[in-house]
mmCIF file of C-alpha atoms in Angstrom:
data_model
loop_
_atom_site.group_PDB
_atom_site.id
_atom_site.type_symbol
_atom_site.label_atom_id
_atom_site.label_comp_id
_atom_site.label_asym_id
_atom_site.label_seq_id
_atom_site.Cartn_x
_atom_site.Cartn_y
_atom_site.Cartn_z
ATOM 1 C CA MET A 1 -20.849 24.265 -50.217
ATOM 2 C CA SER A 2 -20.843 20.512 -50.071
ATOM 3 C CA SER A 3 -23.561 18.632 -48.209
ATOM 4 C CA THR A 4 -21.114 16.085 -46.899
ATOM 5 C CA ALA A 5 -19.250 17.195 -43.805
ATOM 6 C CA LYS A 6 -15.616 16.385 -43.327
ATOM 7 C CA PRO A 7 -15.013 13.967 -40.501
ATOM 8 C CA SER A 8 -13.703 15.738 -37.440
ATOM 9 C CA ALA A 9 -10.181 14.972 -36.274
ATOM 10 C CA VAL A 10 -11.626 14.427 -32.808
ATOM 11 C CA THR A 11 -14.645 12.219 -32.565
ATOM 12 C CA PRO A 12 -16.813 12.418 -29.501
ATOM 13 C CA ARG A 13 -16.748 9.382 -27.278
ATOM 14 C CA SER A 14 -19.976 7.588 -26.689
ATOM 15 C CA PRO A 15 -21.138 7.034 -23.098
ATOM 16 C CA ARG A 16 -20.544 3.348 -23.654
ATOM 17 C CA THR A 17 -16.893 3.950 -24.659
ATOM 18 C CA VAL A 18 -16.359 6.224 -21.661
ATOM 19 C CA ALA A 19 -17.851 3.611 -19.320
ATOM 20 C CA ARG A 20 -15.692 0.875 -20.858
ATOM 21 C CA THR A 21 -12.566 3.028 -20.457
ATOM 22 C CA ALA A 22 -13.439 3.825 -16.821
ATOM 23 C CA SER A 23 -14.095 0.153 -16.160
ATOM 24 C CA SER A 24 -10.730 -0.817 -17.667
ATOM 25 C CA SER A 25 -9.000 1.844 -15.586
ATOM 26 C CA ASN A 26 -10.687 0.631 -12.393
ATOM 27 C CA ARG A 27 -9.799 -2.952 -13.241
ATOM 28 C CA ALA A 28 -6.166 -1.967 -13.769
ATOM 29 C CA GLN A 29 -6.108 -0.161 -10.427
ATOM 30 C CA VAL A 30 -7.572 -3.142 -8.606
ATOM 31 C CA LEU A 31 -5.118 -5.507 -10.296
ATOM 32 C CA THR A 32 -2.224 -3.220 -9.337
ATOM 33 C CA LEU A 33 -3.394 -3.153 -5.707
ATOM 34 C CA VAL A 34 -3.836 -6.938 -5.657
ATOM 35 C CA ALA A 35 -0.394 -7.447 -7.213
ATOM 36 C CA GLY A 36 1.110 -5.135 -4.590
ATOM 37 C CA ALA A 37 -0.575 -7.090 -1.819
ATOM 38 C CA ALA A 38 0.742 -10.350 -3.287
ATOM 39 C CA VAL A 39 4.289 -8.955 -3.404
ATOM 40 C CA ALA A 40 4.056 -7.735 0.197
ATOM 41 C CA LEU A 41 2.666 -11.089 1.347
ATOM 42 C CA ALA A 42 5.376 -13.034 -0.483
ATOM 43 C CA ALA A 43 8.119 -10.819 0.964
ATOM 44 C CA ASN A 44 6.672 -11.121 4.463
ATOM 45 C CA ALA A 45 6.461 -14.899 4.071
ATOM 46 C CA ILE A 46 10.162 -14.953 3.206
ATOM 47 C CA ILE A 47 10.965 -12.749 6.203
ATOM 48 C CA ALA A 48 8.918 -14.913 8.602
ATOM 49 C CA THR A 49 10.497 -18.106 7.285
ATOM 50 C CA SER A 50 13.968 -16.577 7.477
ATOM 51 C CA ALA A 51 13.423 -15.332 11.029
ATOM 52 C CA VAL A 52 12.323 -18.804 12.137
ATOM 53 C CA ALA A 53 15.283 -20.363 10.316
ATOM 54 C CA ALA A 54 17.562 -17.895 12.134
ATOM 55 C CA GLY A 55 16.227 -19.005 15.512
ATOM 56 C CA ALA A 56 12.941 -17.202 16.150
ATOM 57 C CA ASP A 57 10.284 -19.302 17.851
ATOM 58 C CA ALA A 58 7.960 -20.706 15.164
ATOM 59 C CA ARG A 59 5.058 -20.195 17.574
ATOM 60 C CA PHE A 60 5.731 -16.439 17.842
ATOM 61 C CA GLY A 61 2.297 -15.183 16.785
ATOM 62 C CA PRO A 62 3.257 -12.325 14.444
ATOM 63 C CA LEU A 63 5.422 -14.676 12.358
ATOM 64 C CA THR A 64 2.589 -17.145 11.764
ATOM 65 C CA VAL A 65 0.795 -17.151 8.422
ATOM 66 C CA PRO A 66 -2.649 -16.100 9.699
ATOM 67 C CA ALA A 67 -1.179 -13.169 11.627
ATOM 68 C CA TYR A 68 1.098 -11.720 8.975
ATOM 69 C CA VAL A 69 -1.444 -12.211 6.180
ATOM 70 C CA THR A 70 -4.122 -10.444 8.215
ATOM 71 C CA PHE A 71 -1.893 -7.582 9.344
ATOM 72 C CA THR A 72 -0.189 -7.118 5.970
ATOM 73 C CA LEU A 73 -3.558 -6.785 4.231
ATOM 74 C CA ALA A 74 -5.015 -4.618 7.009
ATOM 75 C CA GLY A 75 -1.935 -2.399 6.954
ATOM 76 C CA LEU A 76 -2.116 -1.976 3.190
ATOM 77 C CA ALA A 77 -5.846 -1.213 3.333
ATOM 78 C CA ALA A 78 -5.420 1.354 6.128
ATOM 79 C CA ALA A 79 -2.474 2.929 4.345
ATOM 80 C CA TYR A 80 -4.400 3.171 1.081
ATOM 81 C CA ALA A 81 -7.364 4.770 2.843
ATOM 82 C CA GLY A 82 -5.027 7.268 4.483
ATOM 83 C CA TRP A 83 -3.280 7.959 1.171
ATOM 84 C CA ARG A 84 -6.621 8.665 -0.522
ATOM 85 C CA ILE A 85 -7.766 10.928 2.338
ATOM 86 C CA VAL A 86 -4.543 12.949 2.269
ATOM 87 C CA ARG A 87 -4.683 13.109 -1.523
ATOM 88 C CA ALA A 88 -8.264 14.436 -1.452
ATOM 89 C CA ARG A 89 -8.064 16.834 1.487
ATOM 90 C CA ALA A 90 -4.554 18.181 1.915
ATOM 91 C CA ALA A 91 -3.630 21.439 0.247
ATOM 92 C CA HIS A 92 -0.218 19.947 -0.592
ATOM 93 C CA PRO A 93 -0.667 16.161 -0.438
ATOM 94 C CA ASP A 94 2.804 15.465 -1.817
ATOM 95 C CA ARG A 95 4.400 17.399 1.039
ATOM 96 C CA VAL A 96 2.132 15.831 3.637
ATOM 97 C CA LEU A 97 2.893 12.299 2.403
ATOM 98 C CA ARG A 98 6.642 13.014 2.269
ATOM 99 C CA VAL A 99 6.486 13.607 6.026
ATOM 100 C CA LEU A 100 3.643 11.279 7.010
ATOM 101 C CA VAL A 101 4.871 8.059 5.386
ATOM 102 C CA PRO A 102 8.330 7.977 7.030
ATOM 103 C CA LEU A 103 6.879 9.206 10.328
ATOM 104 C CA LEU A 104 4.317 6.406 10.421
ATOM 105 C CA ALA A 105 6.948 3.860 9.390
ATOM 106 C CA VAL A 106 9.123 4.911 12.341
ATOM 107 C CA LEU A 107 6.138 4.969 14.701
ATOM 108 C CA SER A 108 5.294 1.402 13.666
ATOM 109 C CA PHE A 109 8.497 0.355 15.453
ATOM 110 C CA VAL A 110 7.247 1.612 18.841
ATOM 111 C CA PRO A 111 5.116 -1.483 19.566
ATOM 112 C CA ASP A 112 8.051 -3.628 18.375
ATOM 113 C CA GLY A 113 10.338 -1.908 20.873
ATOM 114 C CA ILE A 114 7.808 -2.406 23.655
ATOM 115 C CA LEU A 115 7.449 -6.039 22.620
ATOM 116 C CA LEU A 116 11.207 -6.509 22.695
ATOM 117 C CA ALA A 117 11.471 -4.858 26.133
ATOM 118 C CA THR A 118 8.522 -6.621 27.760
ATOM 119 C CA GLY A 119 8.059 -9.865 25.826
ATOM 120 C CA PHE A 120 4.288 -9.557 26.131
ATOM 121 C CA ILE A 121 3.831 -12.033 23.258
ATOM 122 C CA PRO A 122 5.150 -15.528 24.006
ATOM 123 C CA GLY A 123 8.181 -16.422 21.899
ATOM 124 C CA SER A 124 9.437 -12.837 21.638
ATOM 125 C CA SER A 125 13.132 -12.586 20.926
ATOM 126 C CA PRO A 126 15.387 -10.073 19.208
ATOM 127 C CA ILE A 127 15.338 -12.140 16.001
ATOM 128 C CA ALA A 128 11.548 -12.489 16.031
ATOM 129 C CA VAL A 129 10.992 -8.791 16.692
ATOM 130 C CA ALA A 130 13.556 -7.811 14.038
ATOM 131 C CA GLY A 131 11.638 -9.936 11.535
ATOM 132 C CA LEU A 132 8.409 -8.252 12.561
ATOM 133 C CA ALA A 133 9.946 -4.776 12.206
ATOM 134 C CA LEU A 134 11.289 -5.688 8.786
ATOM 135 C CA MET A 135 7.771 -6.713 7.761
ATOM 136 C CA HIS A 136 6.597 -3.175 8.538
ATOM 137 C CA LEU A 137 9.202 -1.779 6.163
ATOM 138 C CA VAL A 138 8.131 -4.226 3.459
ATOM 139 C CA VAL A 139 4.557 -2.948 3.627
ATOM 140 C CA VAL A 140 5.785 0.649 3.272
ATOM 141 C CA ALA A 141 8.235 -0.233 0.487
ATOM 142 C CA VAL A 142 5.486 -1.942 -1.507
ATOM 143 C CA ALA A 143 2.656 0.447 -0.666
ATOM 144 C CA VAL A 144 4.236 3.726 -1.751
ATOM 145 C CA PRO A 145 5.017 2.826 -5.385
ATOM 146 C CA VAL A 146 1.729 0.947 -5.766
ATOM 147 C CA PHE A 147 -0.279 3.854 -4.363
ATOM 148 C CA ARG A 148 1.619 6.307 -6.559
ATOM 149 C CA ALA A 149 0.645 4.202 -9.558
ATOM 150 C CA VAL A 150 -3.063 3.942 -8.741
ATOM 151 C CA ALA A 151 -3.596 7.272 -6.953
ATOM 152 C CA PRO A 152 -0.876 9.666 -8.084
ATOM 153 C CA VAL A 153 -0.153 12.693 -5.977
ATOM 154 C CA GLU A 154 0.750 15.861 -7.797
ATOM 155 C CA GLU A 155 2.173 18.984 -6.283
ATOM 156 C CA ARG A 156 -0.508 21.642 -6.127
#
């Protein structure tokens, strides 16, 4: 028997390599989330600008930059937290999200409908509220594929 061992086809990974890989994975997830937020913000900026160009009052609060930036980022953060909670706790997270995401998207239109009916924010108009409602859909349309990329949900 030879004293030299054959190198194994699989070499164990050092703790340093594992940490580096985990760090790269986390970095990629963060970059994906940031890129998603940038896409949502850019799309919402286009919607706000288009709504104002179509006749919405430029002073309508939800179409101003500070408002839509704040609420787009807050919406994405809340949605991601909810996604992670469902993913971790639901027996069938894929099924839960298939119902929850569209339900919450539809429910997000309730305040828009109330706003349209009551005009409780100065500058409310059908065009302004339609722009606001469209912004909700943008957040959903961006969030779902981004969240699937960084926190995949598999059928259990």
